Every structure is written in structure tokens, then in C-alpha cells.
Amino acid sequence: VYVLYMDKVLLFDDARKAVLYGAFFGAAYLFPLLGGWLGDQVIGQTRTLTAGVIMMAAGYIGLAVSGVDSLGPFYVGLALIAMGTGIFKVNMSALVGNVYRDAPDLKDAGFNIYYMGVNLGFTMGPLIATFVGAYWNDYRITFWIASAGMLGALGCIALGRKTLKLSDRLHQVQA
């Protein structure tokens, strides 16, 4: 959807789209290094995970309010999404493993559920976003929906906070 937005709304040429898309994905794969350090050594995995979700929500809002005449929110939004994705991704995987620390026989099932959700989101997200953007002829709506999804994720984190904090604490005590 980013490329469609850059093409149809921001009217970027192909070279500019390619550079931004590559930089975005490169950053999303670089920031797990920062996320791992923050989660393991500085503020804990649950707080780092929460910070990543907040960054992604703010980033999607930045994309939603951007436009041809206001590119600043677009660039800041992309940076926040890349950073948030990176620090979220690594800590979520660690927390899933830590939740099942005392039940190793359930760990495989836990990771299967986690990765099934990741793959389902990876498959359905772009399809739904493209459909919504094309149906309403406005890709900004998809960014608002993504931001709302991130806020829903914050709710899920809040509901599971007790389990996540216990998992986070166990990890830091053994480190």
C-alpha cells in the first residue's frame, strides 16, 4: 500500500519510490538490533513491545495526515513505522518463548499460533488495505485503520500484561 500511496497520491517517480521502499524495509530489519538491546538490557521486553506499538500507531497517523503538500508527516511516519516494527518484532518473539518457559511442551504450539497470526496478517493486511483504498479511492483510510489496529494491539497487551510482566521478569532474572 505504501507504494500505491506514493504512486497515486504523492505522485513520486519510480526511482524515488524504490529508494524509499528499500530504505523502509532495510530500517525495519536493522531496528531489531536496537529492540533486542532495549528489551534485554534497558527497559524490558514488555515496555519495548509497547513502545513499538505506539510508534507504529503514530507512524500510521503520520501517513494518514500526509499529502503532496505535507510530506513531512509521511517521512516521519515511515521512520516511526520502521523503527516500531523493528523493536516490536524481536521482543514479541522473545515474549512468546518466555510465556511458555515453564511449559516447554506447549512452546511449539504457542509459536505456531503466533506465526499463523503473523502470516495471516501479512497476507490479509495488504489485500484488505488495497481493497479499502481502491473502494473509497483514498489510501489514507487504510492508514487510519492500521493505526486503530495498533491501538487495539495496545488493548491486547494491557489484557495480557500480567502474563507478559511475569515472562519479562523471569527473563531478566536469569540474564
GROMACS .gro file of C-alpha atoms in nm:
model
  175
    1VAL     CA    1   0.000   0.000   0.000
    2TYR     CA    2   0.295   0.233   0.065
    3VAL     CA    3   0.400   0.214  -0.298
    4LEU     CA    4   0.044   0.266  -0.423
    5TYR     CA    5   0.012   0.568  -0.193
    6MET     CA    6   0.343   0.710  -0.313
    7ASP     CA    7   0.238   0.649  -0.673
    8LYS     CA    8  -0.127   0.759  -0.678
    9VAL     CA    9  -0.139   1.025  -0.405
   10LEU     CA   10   0.211   1.163  -0.361
   11LEU     CA   11   0.294   1.123  -0.733
   12PHE     CA   12   0.651   1.006  -0.671
   13ASP     CA   13   0.853   0.876  -0.964
   14ASP     CA   14   0.967   0.512  -0.972
   15ALA     CA   15   1.323   0.587  -0.857
   16ARG     CA   16   1.205   0.778  -0.551
   17LYS     CA   17   0.953   0.505  -0.463
   18ALA     CA   18   1.223   0.238  -0.493
   19VAL     CA   19   1.468   0.424  -0.269
   20LEU     CA   20   1.206   0.492   0.000
   21TYR     CA   21   1.069   0.138  -0.010
   22GLY     CA   22   1.419  -0.011   0.017
   23ALA     CA   23   1.520   0.225   0.296
   24PHE     CA   24   1.199   0.148   0.484
   25PHE     CA   25   1.246  -0.229   0.472
   26GLY     CA   26   1.618  -0.201   0.542
   27ALA     CA   27   1.543   0.002   0.855
   28ALA     CA   28   1.271  -0.241   0.963
   29TYR     CA   29   1.530  -0.520   0.952
   30LEU     CA   30   1.802  -0.311   1.121
   31PHE     CA   31   1.598  -0.186   1.418
   32PRO     CA   32   1.554  -0.531   1.580
   33LEU     CA   33   1.914  -0.487   1.696
   34LEU     CA   34   1.805  -0.179   1.891
   35GLY     CA   35   1.486  -0.354   2.004
   36GLY     CA   36   1.675  -0.653   2.138
   37TRP     CA   37   1.913  -0.432   2.333
   38LEU     CA   38   1.630  -0.218   2.472
   39GLY     CA   39   1.423  -0.524   2.563
   40ASP     CA   40   1.704  -0.726   2.720
   41GLN     CA   41   1.918  -0.459   2.880
   42VAL     CA   42   1.736  -0.129   2.924
   43ILE     CA   43   1.356  -0.115   2.974
   44GLY     CA   44   1.239  -0.475   2.942
   45GLN     CA   45   1.062  -0.660   2.667
   46THR     CA   46   0.706  -0.562   2.755
   47ARG     CA   47   0.784  -0.190   2.766
   48THR     CA   48   0.984  -0.210   2.445
   49LEU     CA   49   0.700  -0.401   2.278
   50THR     CA   50   0.453  -0.134   2.393
   51ALA     CA   51   0.682   0.144   2.267
   52GLY     CA   52   0.699  -0.028   1.927
   53VAL     CA   53   0.320  -0.046   1.900
   54ILE     CA   54   0.285   0.321   1.997
   55MET     CA   55   0.548   0.419   1.738
   56MET     CA   56   0.368   0.224   1.467
   57ALA     CA   57   0.031   0.379   1.559
   58ALA     CA   58   0.184   0.728   1.548
   59GLY     CA   59   0.356   0.643   1.219
   60TYR     CA   60   0.032   0.536   1.055
   61ILE     CA   61  -0.130   0.858   1.174
   62GLY     CA   62   0.160   1.045   1.013
   63LEU     CA   63   0.093   0.870   0.684
   64ALA     CA   64  -0.280   0.935   0.715
   65VAL     CA   65  -0.235   1.312   0.752
   66SER     CA   66   0.035   1.343   0.487
   67GLY     CA   67  -0.016   1.456   0.131
   68VAL     CA   68   0.150   1.618  -0.166
   69ASP     CA   69   0.167   1.949   0.021
   70SER     CA   70   0.271   1.791   0.353
   71LEU     CA   71   0.544   1.534   0.303
   72GLY     CA   72   0.698   1.578   0.649
   73PRO     CA   73   0.439   1.360   0.824
   74PHE     CA   74   0.489   1.096   0.553
   75TYR     CA   75   0.865   1.069   0.610
   76VAL     CA   76   0.832   1.081   0.990
   77GLY     CA   77   0.552   0.824   0.969
   78LEU     CA   78   0.762   0.584   0.762
   79ALA     CA   79   1.053   0.621   1.005
   80LEU     CA   80   0.829   0.557   1.307
   81ILE     CA   81   0.670   0.251   1.145
   82ALA     CA   82   1.010   0.104   1.051
   83MET     CA   83   1.151   0.165   1.399
   84GLY     CA   84   0.837   0.046   1.575
   85THR     CA   85   0.817  -0.268   1.364
   86GLY     CA   86   1.179  -0.349   1.433
   87ILE     CA   87   1.164  -0.311   1.808
   88PHE     CA   88   0.824  -0.481   1.830
   89LYS     CA   89   0.916  -0.782   1.620
   90VAL     CA   90   1.213  -0.905   1.820
   91ASN     CA   91   1.052  -0.855   2.160
   92MET     CA   92   0.725  -1.021   2.064
   93SER     CA   93   0.908  -1.337   1.959
   94ALA     CA   94   1.107  -1.338   2.283
   95LEU     CA   95   0.795  -1.287   2.494
   96VAL     CA   96   0.612  -1.572   2.323
   97GLY     CA   97   0.902  -1.801   2.409
   98ASN     CA   98   0.916  -1.672   2.766
   99VAL     CA   99   0.541  -1.721   2.823
  100TYR     CA  100   0.594  -2.094   2.766
  101ARG     CA  101   0.917  -2.119   2.968
  102ASP     CA  102   0.751  -2.338   3.232
  103ALA     CA  103   0.554  -2.542   2.976
  104PRO     CA  104   0.806  -2.641   2.708
  105ASP     CA  105   0.564  -2.898   2.568
  106LEU     CA  106   0.331  -2.608   2.473
  107LYS     CA  107   0.603  -2.381   2.331
  108ASP     CA  108   0.578  -2.521   1.976
  109ALA     CA  109   0.200  -2.476   1.979
  110GLY     CA  110   0.242  -2.119   2.109
  111PHE     CA  111   0.486  -2.031   1.830
  112ASN     CA  112   0.260  -2.198   1.572
  113ILE     CA  113  -0.030  -1.976   1.682
  114TYR     CA  114   0.195  -1.669   1.684
  115TYR     CA  115   0.339  -1.731   1.337
  116MET     CA  116  -0.002  -1.826   1.198
  117GLY     CA  117  -0.126  -1.484   1.312
  118VAL     CA  118   0.180  -1.313   1.163
  119ASN     CA  119   0.138  -1.489   0.828
  120LEU     CA  120  -0.236  -1.429   0.822
  121GLY     CA  121  -0.179  -1.058   0.888
  122PHE     CA  122   0.100  -1.045   0.631
  123THR     CA  123  -0.130  -1.199   0.372
  124MET     CA  124  -0.462  -1.033   0.452
  125GLY     CA  125  -0.338  -0.688   0.556
  126PRO     CA  126  -0.217  -0.571   0.213
  127LEU     CA  127  -0.518  -0.725   0.039
  128ILE     CA  128  -0.766  -0.554   0.269
  129ALA     CA  129  -0.572  -0.226   0.262
  130THR     CA  130  -0.562  -0.226  -0.118
  131PHE     CA  131  -0.932  -0.305  -0.139
  132VAL     CA  132  -1.027  -0.035   0.114
  133GLY     CA  133  -0.803   0.222  -0.057
  134ALA     CA  134  -0.942   0.139  -0.401
  135TYR     CA  135  -1.304   0.121  -0.286
  136TRP     CA  136  -1.301   0.463  -0.118
  137ASN     CA  137  -1.038   0.597  -0.358
  138ASP     CA  138  -0.830   0.715  -0.061
  139TYR     CA  139  -0.536   0.521   0.079
  140ARG     CA  140  -0.527   0.743   0.387
  141ILE     CA  141  -0.825   0.547   0.523
  142THR     CA  142  -0.610   0.234   0.528
  143PHE     CA  143  -0.354   0.415   0.742
  144TRP     CA  144  -0.623   0.524   0.989
  145ILE     CA  145  -0.743   0.163   1.007
  146ALA     CA  146  -0.387   0.039   1.065
  147SER     CA  147  -0.343   0.294   1.344
  148ALA     CA  148  -0.668   0.177   1.503
  149GLY     CA  149  -0.538  -0.180   1.478
  150MET     CA  150  -0.224  -0.079   1.664
  151LEU     CA  151  -0.435   0.080   1.937
  152GLY     CA  152  -0.629  -0.249   1.953
  153ALA     CA  153  -0.295  -0.426   1.997
  154LEU     CA  154  -0.224  -0.198   2.293
  155GLY     CA  155  -0.550  -0.320   2.442
  156CYS     CA  156  -0.442  -0.682   2.395
  157ILE     CA  157  -0.108  -0.607   2.560
  158ALA     CA  158  -0.293  -0.446   2.852
  159LEU     CA  159  -0.516  -0.753   2.888
  160GLY     CA  160  -0.215  -0.985   2.892
  161ARG     CA  161   0.010  -0.753   3.091
  162LYS     CA  162   0.020  -0.978   3.398
  163THR     CA  163   0.143  -1.276   3.196
  164LEU     CA  164   0.382  -1.062   2.993
  165LYS     CA  165   0.531  -0.892   3.301
  166LEU     CA  166   0.584  -1.229   3.466
  167SER     CA  167   0.751  -1.354   3.149
  168ASP     CA  168   0.960  -1.037   3.122
  169ARG     CA  169   1.072  -1.060   3.485
  170LEU     CA  170   1.171  -1.427   3.454
  171HIS     CA  171   1.383  -1.345   3.153
  172GLN     CA  172   1.566  -1.059   3.324
  173VAL     CA  173   1.629  -1.255   3.646
  174GLN     CA  174   1.802  -1.534   3.453
  175ALA     CA  175   2.003  -1.297   3.232
   0.00000   0.00000   0.00000
